[in-house]
Short mmCIF file of C-alpha atoms (C1' of nucleotides) in Angstrom, two decimals:
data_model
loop_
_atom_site.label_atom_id
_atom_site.label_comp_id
_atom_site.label_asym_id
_atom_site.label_seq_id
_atom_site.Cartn_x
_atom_site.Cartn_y
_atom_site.Cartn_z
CA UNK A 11 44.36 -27.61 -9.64
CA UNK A 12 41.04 -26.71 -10.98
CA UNK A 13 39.76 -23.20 -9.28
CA UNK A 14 36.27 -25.01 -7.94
CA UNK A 15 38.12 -27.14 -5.98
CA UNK A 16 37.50 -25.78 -2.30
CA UNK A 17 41.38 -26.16 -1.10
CA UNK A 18 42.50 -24.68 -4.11
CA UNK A 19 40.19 -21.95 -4.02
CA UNK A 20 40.76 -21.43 -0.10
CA UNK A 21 44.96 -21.52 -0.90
CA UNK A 22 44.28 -18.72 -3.53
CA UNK A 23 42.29 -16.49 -1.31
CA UNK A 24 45.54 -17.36 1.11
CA UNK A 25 47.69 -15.77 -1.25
CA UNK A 26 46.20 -12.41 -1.30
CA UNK A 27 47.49 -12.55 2.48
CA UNK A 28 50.40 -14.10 2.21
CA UNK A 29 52.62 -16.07 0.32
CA UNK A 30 53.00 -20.29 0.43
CA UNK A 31 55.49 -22.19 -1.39
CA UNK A 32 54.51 -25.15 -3.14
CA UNK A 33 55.80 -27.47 -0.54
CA UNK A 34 53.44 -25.81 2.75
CA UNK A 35 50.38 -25.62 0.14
CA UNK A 36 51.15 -29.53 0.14
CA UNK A 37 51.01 -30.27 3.34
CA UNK A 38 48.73 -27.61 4.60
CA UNK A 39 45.53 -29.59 1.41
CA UNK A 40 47.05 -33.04 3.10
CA UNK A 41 45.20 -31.97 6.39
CA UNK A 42 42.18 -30.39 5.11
CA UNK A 43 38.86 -32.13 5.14
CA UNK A 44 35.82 -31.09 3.34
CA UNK A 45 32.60 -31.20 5.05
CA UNK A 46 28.88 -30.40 3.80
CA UNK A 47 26.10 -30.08 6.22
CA UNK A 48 22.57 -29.25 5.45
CA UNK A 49 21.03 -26.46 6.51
CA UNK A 50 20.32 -25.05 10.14
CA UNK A 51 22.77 -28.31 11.75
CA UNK A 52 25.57 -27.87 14.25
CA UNK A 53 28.80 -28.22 12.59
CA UNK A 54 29.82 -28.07 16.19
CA UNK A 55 27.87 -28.22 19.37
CA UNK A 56 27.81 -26.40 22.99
CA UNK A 57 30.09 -28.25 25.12
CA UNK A 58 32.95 -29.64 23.34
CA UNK A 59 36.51 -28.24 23.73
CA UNK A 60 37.05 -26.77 20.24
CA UNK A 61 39.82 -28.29 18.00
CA UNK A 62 39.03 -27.77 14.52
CA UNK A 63 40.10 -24.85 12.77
CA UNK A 64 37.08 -24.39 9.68
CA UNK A 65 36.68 -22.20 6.83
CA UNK A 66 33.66 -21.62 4.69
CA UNK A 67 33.88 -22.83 1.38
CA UNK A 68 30.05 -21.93 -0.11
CA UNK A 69 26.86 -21.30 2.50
CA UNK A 70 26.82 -19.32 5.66
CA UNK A 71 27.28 -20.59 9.29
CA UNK A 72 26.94 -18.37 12.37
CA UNK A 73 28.48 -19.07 16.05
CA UNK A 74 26.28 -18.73 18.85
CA UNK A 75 25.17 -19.46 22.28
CA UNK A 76 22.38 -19.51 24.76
CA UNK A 77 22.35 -16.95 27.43
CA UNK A 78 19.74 -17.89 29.50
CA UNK A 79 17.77 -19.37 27.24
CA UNK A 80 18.31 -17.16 24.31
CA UNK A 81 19.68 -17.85 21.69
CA UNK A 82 22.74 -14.78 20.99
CA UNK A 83 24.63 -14.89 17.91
CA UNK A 84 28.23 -14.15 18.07
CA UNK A 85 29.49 -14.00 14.78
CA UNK A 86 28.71 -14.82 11.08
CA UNK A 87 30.36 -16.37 8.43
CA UNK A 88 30.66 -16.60 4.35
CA UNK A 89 32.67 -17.59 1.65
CA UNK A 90 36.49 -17.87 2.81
CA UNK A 91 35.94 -16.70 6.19
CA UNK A 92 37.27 -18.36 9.05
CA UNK A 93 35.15 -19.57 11.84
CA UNK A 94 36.56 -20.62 15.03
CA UNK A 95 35.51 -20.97 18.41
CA UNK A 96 38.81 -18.82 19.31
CA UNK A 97 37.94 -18.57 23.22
CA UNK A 98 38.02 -22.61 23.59
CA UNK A 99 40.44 -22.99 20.54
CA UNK A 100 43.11 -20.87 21.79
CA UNK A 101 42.57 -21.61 25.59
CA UNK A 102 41.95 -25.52 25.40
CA UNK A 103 38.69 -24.99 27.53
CA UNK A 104 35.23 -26.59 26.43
CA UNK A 105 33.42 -23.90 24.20
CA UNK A 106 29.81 -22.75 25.66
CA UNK A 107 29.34 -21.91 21.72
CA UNK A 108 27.94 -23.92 19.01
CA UNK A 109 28.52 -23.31 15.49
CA UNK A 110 25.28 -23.94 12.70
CA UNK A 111 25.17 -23.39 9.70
CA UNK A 112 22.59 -21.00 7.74
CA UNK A 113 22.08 -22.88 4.70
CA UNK A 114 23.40 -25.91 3.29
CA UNK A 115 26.82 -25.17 3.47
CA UNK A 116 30.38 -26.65 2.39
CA UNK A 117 33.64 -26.30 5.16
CA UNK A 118 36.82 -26.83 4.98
CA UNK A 119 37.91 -28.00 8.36
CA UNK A 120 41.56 -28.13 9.51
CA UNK A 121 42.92 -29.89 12.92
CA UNK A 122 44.63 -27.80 14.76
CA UNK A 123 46.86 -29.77 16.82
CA UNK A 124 48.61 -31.37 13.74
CA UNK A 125 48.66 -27.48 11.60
CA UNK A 126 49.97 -25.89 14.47
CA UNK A 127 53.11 -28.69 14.12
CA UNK A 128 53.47 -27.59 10.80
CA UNK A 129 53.95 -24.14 11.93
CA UNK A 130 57.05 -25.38 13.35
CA UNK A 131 58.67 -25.84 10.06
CA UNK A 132 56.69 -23.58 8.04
CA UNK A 133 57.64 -20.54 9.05
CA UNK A 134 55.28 -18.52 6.40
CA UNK A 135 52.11 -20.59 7.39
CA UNK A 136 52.41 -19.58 10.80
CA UNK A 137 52.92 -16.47 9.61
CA UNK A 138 49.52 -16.55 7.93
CA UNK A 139 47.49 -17.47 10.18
CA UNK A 140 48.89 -14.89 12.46
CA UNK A 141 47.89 -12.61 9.79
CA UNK A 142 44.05 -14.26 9.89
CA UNK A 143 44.35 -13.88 13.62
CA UNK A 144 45.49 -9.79 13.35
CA UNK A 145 42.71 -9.62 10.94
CA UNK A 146 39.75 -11.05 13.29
CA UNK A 147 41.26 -8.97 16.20
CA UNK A 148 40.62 -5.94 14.31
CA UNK A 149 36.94 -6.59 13.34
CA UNK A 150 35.94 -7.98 17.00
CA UNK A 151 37.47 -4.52 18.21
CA UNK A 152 35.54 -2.38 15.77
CA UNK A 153 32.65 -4.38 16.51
CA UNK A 154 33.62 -4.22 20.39
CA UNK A 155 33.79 -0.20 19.81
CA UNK A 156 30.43 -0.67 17.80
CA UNK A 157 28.61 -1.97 20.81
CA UNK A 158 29.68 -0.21 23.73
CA UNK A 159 28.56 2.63 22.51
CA UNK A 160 26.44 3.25 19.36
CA UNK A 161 23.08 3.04 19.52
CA UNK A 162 20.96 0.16 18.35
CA UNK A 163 19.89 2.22 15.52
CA UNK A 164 23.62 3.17 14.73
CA UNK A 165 24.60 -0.28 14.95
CA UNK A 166 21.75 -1.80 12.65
CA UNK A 167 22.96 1.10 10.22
CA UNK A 168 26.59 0.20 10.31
CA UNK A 169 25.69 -3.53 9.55
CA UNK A 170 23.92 -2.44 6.37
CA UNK A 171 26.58 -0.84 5.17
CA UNK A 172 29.20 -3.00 6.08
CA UNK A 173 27.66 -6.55 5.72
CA UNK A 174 24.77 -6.06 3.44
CA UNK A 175 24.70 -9.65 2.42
CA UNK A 176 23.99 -10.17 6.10
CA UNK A 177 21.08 -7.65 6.07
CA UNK A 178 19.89 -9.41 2.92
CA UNK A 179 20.20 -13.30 3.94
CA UNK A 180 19.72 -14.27 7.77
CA UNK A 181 16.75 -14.16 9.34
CA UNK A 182 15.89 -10.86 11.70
CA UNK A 183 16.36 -13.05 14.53
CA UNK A 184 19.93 -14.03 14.47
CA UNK A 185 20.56 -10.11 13.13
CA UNK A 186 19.00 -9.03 16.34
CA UNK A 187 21.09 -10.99 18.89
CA UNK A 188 23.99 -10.17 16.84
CA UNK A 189 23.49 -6.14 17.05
CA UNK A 190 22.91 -7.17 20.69
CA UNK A 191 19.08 -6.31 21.22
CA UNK A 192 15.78 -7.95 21.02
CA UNK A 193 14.38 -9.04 17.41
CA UNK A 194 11.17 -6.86 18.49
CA UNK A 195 13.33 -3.73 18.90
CA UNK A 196 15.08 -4.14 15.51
CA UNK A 197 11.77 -4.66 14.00
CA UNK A 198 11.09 -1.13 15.41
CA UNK A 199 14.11 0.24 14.15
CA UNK A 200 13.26 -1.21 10.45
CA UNK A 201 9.70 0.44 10.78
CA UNK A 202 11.48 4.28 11.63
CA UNK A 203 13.99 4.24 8.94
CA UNK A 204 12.07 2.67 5.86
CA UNK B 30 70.72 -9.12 34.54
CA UNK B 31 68.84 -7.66 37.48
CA UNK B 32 65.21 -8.09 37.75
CA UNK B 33 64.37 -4.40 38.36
CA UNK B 34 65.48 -3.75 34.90
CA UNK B 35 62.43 -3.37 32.78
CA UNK B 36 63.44 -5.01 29.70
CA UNK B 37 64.51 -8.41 31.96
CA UNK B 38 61.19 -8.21 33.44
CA UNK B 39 59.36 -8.56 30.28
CA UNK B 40 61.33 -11.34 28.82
CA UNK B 41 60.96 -13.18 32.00
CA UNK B 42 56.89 -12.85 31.83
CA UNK B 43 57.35 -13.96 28.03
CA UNK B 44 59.17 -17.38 29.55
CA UNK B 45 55.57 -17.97 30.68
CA UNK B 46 53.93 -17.79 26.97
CA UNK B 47 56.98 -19.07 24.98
CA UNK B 48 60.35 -19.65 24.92
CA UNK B 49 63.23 -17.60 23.46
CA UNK B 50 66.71 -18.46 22.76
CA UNK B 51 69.49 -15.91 23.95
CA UNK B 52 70.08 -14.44 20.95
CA UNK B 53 66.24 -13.50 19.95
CA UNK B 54 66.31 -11.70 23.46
CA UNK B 55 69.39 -9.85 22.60
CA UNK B 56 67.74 -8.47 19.67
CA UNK B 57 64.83 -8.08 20.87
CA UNK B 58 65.78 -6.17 23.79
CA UNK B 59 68.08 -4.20 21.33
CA UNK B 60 64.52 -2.46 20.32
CA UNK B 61 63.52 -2.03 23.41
CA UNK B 62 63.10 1.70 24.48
CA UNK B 63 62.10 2.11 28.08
CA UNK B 64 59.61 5.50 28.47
CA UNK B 65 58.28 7.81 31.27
CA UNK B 66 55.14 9.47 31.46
CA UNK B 67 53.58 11.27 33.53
CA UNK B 68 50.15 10.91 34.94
CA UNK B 69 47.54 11.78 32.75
CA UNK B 70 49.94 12.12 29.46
CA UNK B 71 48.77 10.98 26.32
CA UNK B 72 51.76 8.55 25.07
CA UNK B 73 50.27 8.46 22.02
CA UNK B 74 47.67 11.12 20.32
CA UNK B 75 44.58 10.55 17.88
CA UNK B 76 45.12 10.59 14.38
CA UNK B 77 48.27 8.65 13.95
CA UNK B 78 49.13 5.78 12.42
CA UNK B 79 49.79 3.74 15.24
CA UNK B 80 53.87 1.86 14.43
CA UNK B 81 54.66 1.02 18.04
CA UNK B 82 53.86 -1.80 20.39
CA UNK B 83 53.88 -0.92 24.25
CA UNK B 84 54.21 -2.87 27.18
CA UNK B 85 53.14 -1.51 30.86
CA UNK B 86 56.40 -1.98 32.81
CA UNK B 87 54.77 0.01 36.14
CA UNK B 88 51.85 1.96 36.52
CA UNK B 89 48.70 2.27 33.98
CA UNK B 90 47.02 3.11 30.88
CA UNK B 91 44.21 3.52 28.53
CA UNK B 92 43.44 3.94 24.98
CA UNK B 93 40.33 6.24 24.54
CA UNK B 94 38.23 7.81 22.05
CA UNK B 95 35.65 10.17 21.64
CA UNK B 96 32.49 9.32 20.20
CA UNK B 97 30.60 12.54 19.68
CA UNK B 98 32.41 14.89 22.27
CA UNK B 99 32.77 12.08 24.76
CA UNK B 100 35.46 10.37 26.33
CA UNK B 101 35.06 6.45 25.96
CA UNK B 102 37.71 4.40 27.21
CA UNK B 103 38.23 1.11 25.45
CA UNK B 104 41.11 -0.91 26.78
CA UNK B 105 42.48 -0.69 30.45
CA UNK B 106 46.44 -1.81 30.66
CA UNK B 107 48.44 -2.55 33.57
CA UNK B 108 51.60 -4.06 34.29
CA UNK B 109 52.98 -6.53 31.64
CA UNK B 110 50.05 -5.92 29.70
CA UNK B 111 50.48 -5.21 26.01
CA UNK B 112 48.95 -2.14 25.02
CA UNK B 113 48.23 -1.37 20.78
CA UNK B 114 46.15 0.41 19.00
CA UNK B 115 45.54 -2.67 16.78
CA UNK B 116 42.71 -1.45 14.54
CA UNK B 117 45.91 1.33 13.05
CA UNK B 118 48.52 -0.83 13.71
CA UNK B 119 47.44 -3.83 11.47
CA UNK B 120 45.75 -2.08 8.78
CA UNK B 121 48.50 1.14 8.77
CA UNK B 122 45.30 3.24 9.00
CA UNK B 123 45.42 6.52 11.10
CA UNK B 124 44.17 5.62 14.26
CA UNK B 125 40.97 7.82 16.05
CA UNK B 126 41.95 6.61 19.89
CA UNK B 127 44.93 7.62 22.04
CA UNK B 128 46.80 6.20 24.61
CA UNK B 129 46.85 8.10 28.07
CA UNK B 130 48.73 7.03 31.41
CA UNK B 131 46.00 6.51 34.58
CA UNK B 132 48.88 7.36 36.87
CA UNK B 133 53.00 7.85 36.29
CA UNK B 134 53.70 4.96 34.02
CA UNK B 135 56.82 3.51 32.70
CA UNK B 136 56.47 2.11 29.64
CA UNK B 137 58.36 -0.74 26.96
CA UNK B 138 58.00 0.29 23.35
CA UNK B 139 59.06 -1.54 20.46
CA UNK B 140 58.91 -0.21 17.29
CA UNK B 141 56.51 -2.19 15.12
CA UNK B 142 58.36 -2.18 11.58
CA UNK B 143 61.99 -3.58 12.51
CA UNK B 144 59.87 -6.12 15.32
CA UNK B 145 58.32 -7.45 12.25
CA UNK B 146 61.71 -7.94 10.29
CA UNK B 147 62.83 -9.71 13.12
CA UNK B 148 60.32 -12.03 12.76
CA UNK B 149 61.85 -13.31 9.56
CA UNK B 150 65.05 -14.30 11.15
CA UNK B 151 63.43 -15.53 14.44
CA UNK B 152 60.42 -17.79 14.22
CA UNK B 153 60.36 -18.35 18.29
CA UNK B 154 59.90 -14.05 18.13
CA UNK B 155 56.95 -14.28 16.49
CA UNK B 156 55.72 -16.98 17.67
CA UNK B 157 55.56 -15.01 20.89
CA UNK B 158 53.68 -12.54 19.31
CA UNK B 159 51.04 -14.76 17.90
CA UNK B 160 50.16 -15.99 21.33
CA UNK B 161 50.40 -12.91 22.75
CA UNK B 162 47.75 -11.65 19.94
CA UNK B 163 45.63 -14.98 20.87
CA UNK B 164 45.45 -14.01 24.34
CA UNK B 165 44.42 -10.35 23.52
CA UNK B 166 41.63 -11.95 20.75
CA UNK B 167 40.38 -13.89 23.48
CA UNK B 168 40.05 -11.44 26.09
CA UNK B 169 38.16 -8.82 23.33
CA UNK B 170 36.01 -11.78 22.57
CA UNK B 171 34.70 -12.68 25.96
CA UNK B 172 34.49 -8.43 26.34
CA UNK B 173 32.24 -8.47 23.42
CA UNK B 174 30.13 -11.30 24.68
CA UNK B 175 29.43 -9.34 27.83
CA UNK B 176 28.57 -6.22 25.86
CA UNK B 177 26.32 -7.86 23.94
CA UNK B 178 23.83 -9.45 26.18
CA UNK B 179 24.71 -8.60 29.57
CA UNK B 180 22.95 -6.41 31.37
CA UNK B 181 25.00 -2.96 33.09
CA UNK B 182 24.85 -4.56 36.42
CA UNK B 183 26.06 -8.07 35.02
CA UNK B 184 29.18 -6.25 33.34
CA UNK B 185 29.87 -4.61 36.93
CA UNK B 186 29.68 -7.57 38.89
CA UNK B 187 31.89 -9.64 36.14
CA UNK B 188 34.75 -6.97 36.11
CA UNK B 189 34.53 -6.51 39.77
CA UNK B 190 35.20 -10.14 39.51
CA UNK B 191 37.38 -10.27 37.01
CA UNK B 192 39.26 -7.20 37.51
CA UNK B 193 39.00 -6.01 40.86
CA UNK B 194 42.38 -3.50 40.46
CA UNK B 195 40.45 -1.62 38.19
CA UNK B 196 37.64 -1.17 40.39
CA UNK B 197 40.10 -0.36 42.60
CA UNK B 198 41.89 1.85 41.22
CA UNK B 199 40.28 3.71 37.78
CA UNK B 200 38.37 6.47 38.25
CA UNK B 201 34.31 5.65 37.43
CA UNK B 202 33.71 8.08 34.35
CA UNK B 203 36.39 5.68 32.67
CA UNK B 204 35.36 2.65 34.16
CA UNK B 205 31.78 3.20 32.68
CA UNK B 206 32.38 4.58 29.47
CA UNK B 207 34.62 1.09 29.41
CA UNK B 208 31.37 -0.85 30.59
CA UNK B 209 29.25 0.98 27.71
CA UNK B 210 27.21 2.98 30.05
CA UNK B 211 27.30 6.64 31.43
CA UNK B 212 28.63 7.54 34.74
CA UNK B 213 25.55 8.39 36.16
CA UNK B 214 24.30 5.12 35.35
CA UNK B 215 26.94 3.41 37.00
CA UNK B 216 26.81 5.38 40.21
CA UNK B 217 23.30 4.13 40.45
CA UNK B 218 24.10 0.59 40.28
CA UNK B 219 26.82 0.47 42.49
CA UNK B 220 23.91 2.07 45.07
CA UNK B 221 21.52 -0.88 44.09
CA UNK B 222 24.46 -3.61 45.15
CA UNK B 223 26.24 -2.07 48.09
"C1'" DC C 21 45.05 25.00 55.03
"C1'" DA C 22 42.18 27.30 51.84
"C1'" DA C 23 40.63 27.52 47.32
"C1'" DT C 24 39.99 25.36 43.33
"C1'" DT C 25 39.21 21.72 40.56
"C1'" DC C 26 37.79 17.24 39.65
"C1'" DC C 27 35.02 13.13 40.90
"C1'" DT C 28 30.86 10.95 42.44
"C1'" DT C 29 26.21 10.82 43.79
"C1'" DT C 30 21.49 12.20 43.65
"C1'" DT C 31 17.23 13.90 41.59
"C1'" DA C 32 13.74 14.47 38.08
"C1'" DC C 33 12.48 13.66 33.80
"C1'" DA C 34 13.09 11.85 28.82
"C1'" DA C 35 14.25 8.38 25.61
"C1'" DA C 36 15.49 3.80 24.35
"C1'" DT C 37 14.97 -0.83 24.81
"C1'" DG C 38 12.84 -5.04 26.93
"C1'" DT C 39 8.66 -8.08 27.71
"C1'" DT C 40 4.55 -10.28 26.58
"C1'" DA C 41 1.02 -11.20 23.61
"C1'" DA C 42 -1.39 -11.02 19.45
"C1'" DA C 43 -1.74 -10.26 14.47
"C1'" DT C 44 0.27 -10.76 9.89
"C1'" DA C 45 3.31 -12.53 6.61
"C1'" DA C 46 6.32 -15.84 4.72
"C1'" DT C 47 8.07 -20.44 4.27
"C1'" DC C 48 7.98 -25.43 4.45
"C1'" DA C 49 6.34 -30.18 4.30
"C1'" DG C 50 3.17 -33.44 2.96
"C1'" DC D 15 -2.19 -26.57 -2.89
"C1'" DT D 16 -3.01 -26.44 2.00
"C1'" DG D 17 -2.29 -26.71 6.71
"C1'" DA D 18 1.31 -26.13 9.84
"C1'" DT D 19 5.22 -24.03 11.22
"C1'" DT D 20 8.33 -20.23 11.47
"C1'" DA D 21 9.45 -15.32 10.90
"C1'" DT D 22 8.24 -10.58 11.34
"C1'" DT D 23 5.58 -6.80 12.82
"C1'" DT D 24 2.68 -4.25 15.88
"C1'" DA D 25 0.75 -2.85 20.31
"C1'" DA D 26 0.74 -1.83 25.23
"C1'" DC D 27 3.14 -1.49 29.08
"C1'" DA D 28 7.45 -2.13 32.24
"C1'" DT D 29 12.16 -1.42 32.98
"C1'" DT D 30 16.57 0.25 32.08
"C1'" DT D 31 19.48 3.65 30.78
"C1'" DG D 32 20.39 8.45 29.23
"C1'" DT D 33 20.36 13.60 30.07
"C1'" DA D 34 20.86 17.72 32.58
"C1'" DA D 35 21.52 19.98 36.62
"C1'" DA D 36 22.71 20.41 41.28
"C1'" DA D 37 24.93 19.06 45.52
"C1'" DG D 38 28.24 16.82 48.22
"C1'" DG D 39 33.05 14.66 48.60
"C1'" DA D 40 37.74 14.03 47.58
"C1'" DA D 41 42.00 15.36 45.83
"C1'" DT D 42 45.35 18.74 44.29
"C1'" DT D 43 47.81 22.97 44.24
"C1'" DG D 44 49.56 27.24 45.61
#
DNA sequence: CAATTCCTTTTACAAATGTTAAATAATCAG
DNA sequence: CTGATTATTTAACATTTGTAAAAGGAATTG
């Protein structure tokens, strides 16, 4: 398989987490779809109960949703990550979150119903994907520990360091919502520590 | 096997999430250690690596920190609940939070590294453990939404809602450190509402 | 049950962040 | 390239939340 084909690349960054025989890496590429969208359109939109399991093959997307009337954003996403609604995924409710991308960007999208069948006779796929899930779980609880009690400042700091390419590609805006203030107050926070 | 026994209890709130043959619940209770402690105990202390997964058979917990000198509390268990340190447990990573009892707790604890080698042989076992780590992914998820854009007040009134035992029944300089705001703070909106 | 300790509220003031509006700066489309 | 749109910064003021200290309540222990 050449290496700039998304699945392929996707299955290799798989690897590093766990290991798929031949036969799962079959059927795992037989459900994947790829799927470009331009820039700044919803991949998914508010309202819909989420069903799609996607990874990011090249761009950037970012979930969000409005809370009354502004626009918050959850959670961003880049090359490999995975990007699921997991509150309607994993509950079968209808998601209050869209997902959009950044720039033009290339998924990978996987139905769930039919991969979480295969789990039932691929023991080591399952078995990956709980690894994916024990790895999101551990960033939304240092991010939960991030917010409830660092400072705006701390937290803007910690994002630079962490996620640079964050700091470097998406508008102030979505950075803002994401650190869980107002874009005016970042800007603030920019002007004290340049 | 009677239903006061701890280790029956727990497999019978499992039945809920998934199904498990006989035999995975023979070995699984096999692991099972049941544990006292005594109110106000720290079951487990900062700065290990966290190897154990607890369940609240009776009573309740918390896993804490302390960010600069104070005491935050991050997670509130009661019965059934699962209770990790997940940011140690899944990265083997020394762990900076603790687990203390709120009152005289008996707990289920399963010792992480031969749970996971069970998971080889039964696929049902872990299974049960990916859901379980769905539900607890969820739950941080929608915690994190309400840290991020809610106001103090808002995050009262939701976990009043939400979780009215622990407004019941958790002292308030844990209950707002959990909420992301001082105690003081807190004291002052619950004046505003009543 | 008295004393001690811990928990909660209140007060006064300080600091951080939000709101609104306007001014720049940067980007995009024709 | 240019006007229009969008993004970012700045300013002034309002509101929320934090800090420190004190006082009142509740719970625990000897």
């Amino acid at each position: 398989m050449p290496n700039d084909d998304p699945i392929a690349r996707l299955l290799k960054a798989f690897n590093d987490i766990q290991n798929l025989s031949p036969e799962v890496e079959y059927k795992f590429a037989e459900l994947c779809k790829s799927i470009e969208v331009k820039k700044h359109q919803n991949l998914q939109s508010i309202g819909q109960t989420c069903r799609t399991i996607y990874f990011v093959n090249e761009g950037a997307a970012r979930i969000y949703y409005y809370k009354e009337d502004k626009d918050v954003t959850e959670y961003f996403a880049f090359e490999n990550d995975l990007i699921i609604r997991a509150e309607s995924l994993f509950t079968g409710k209808p998601s209050h979150k869209a997902i959009q991308t950044l720039k033009d960007t290339s998924f990978i999208a996987i139905p769930a119903p039919p991969l979480f069948e295969l789990f039932d006779q691929y023991h080591d796929l399952e078995r990956l994907f709980r690894k994916l899930l024990e790895k999101s779980y551990v960033e939304t609880i240092n991010r939960l520990e991030s917010l409830q009690f660092q400072t705006a400042e701390e937290r803007y700091q910690t994002l630079m360091t962490k996620s640079p390419v964050v700091v470097r590609e998406i508008p102030l805006k979505h950075i803002a919502s994401y650190l869980g203030i107002t874009q005016v107050s970042l800007s603030r926070i920019r002007a004290t520590i340049t």
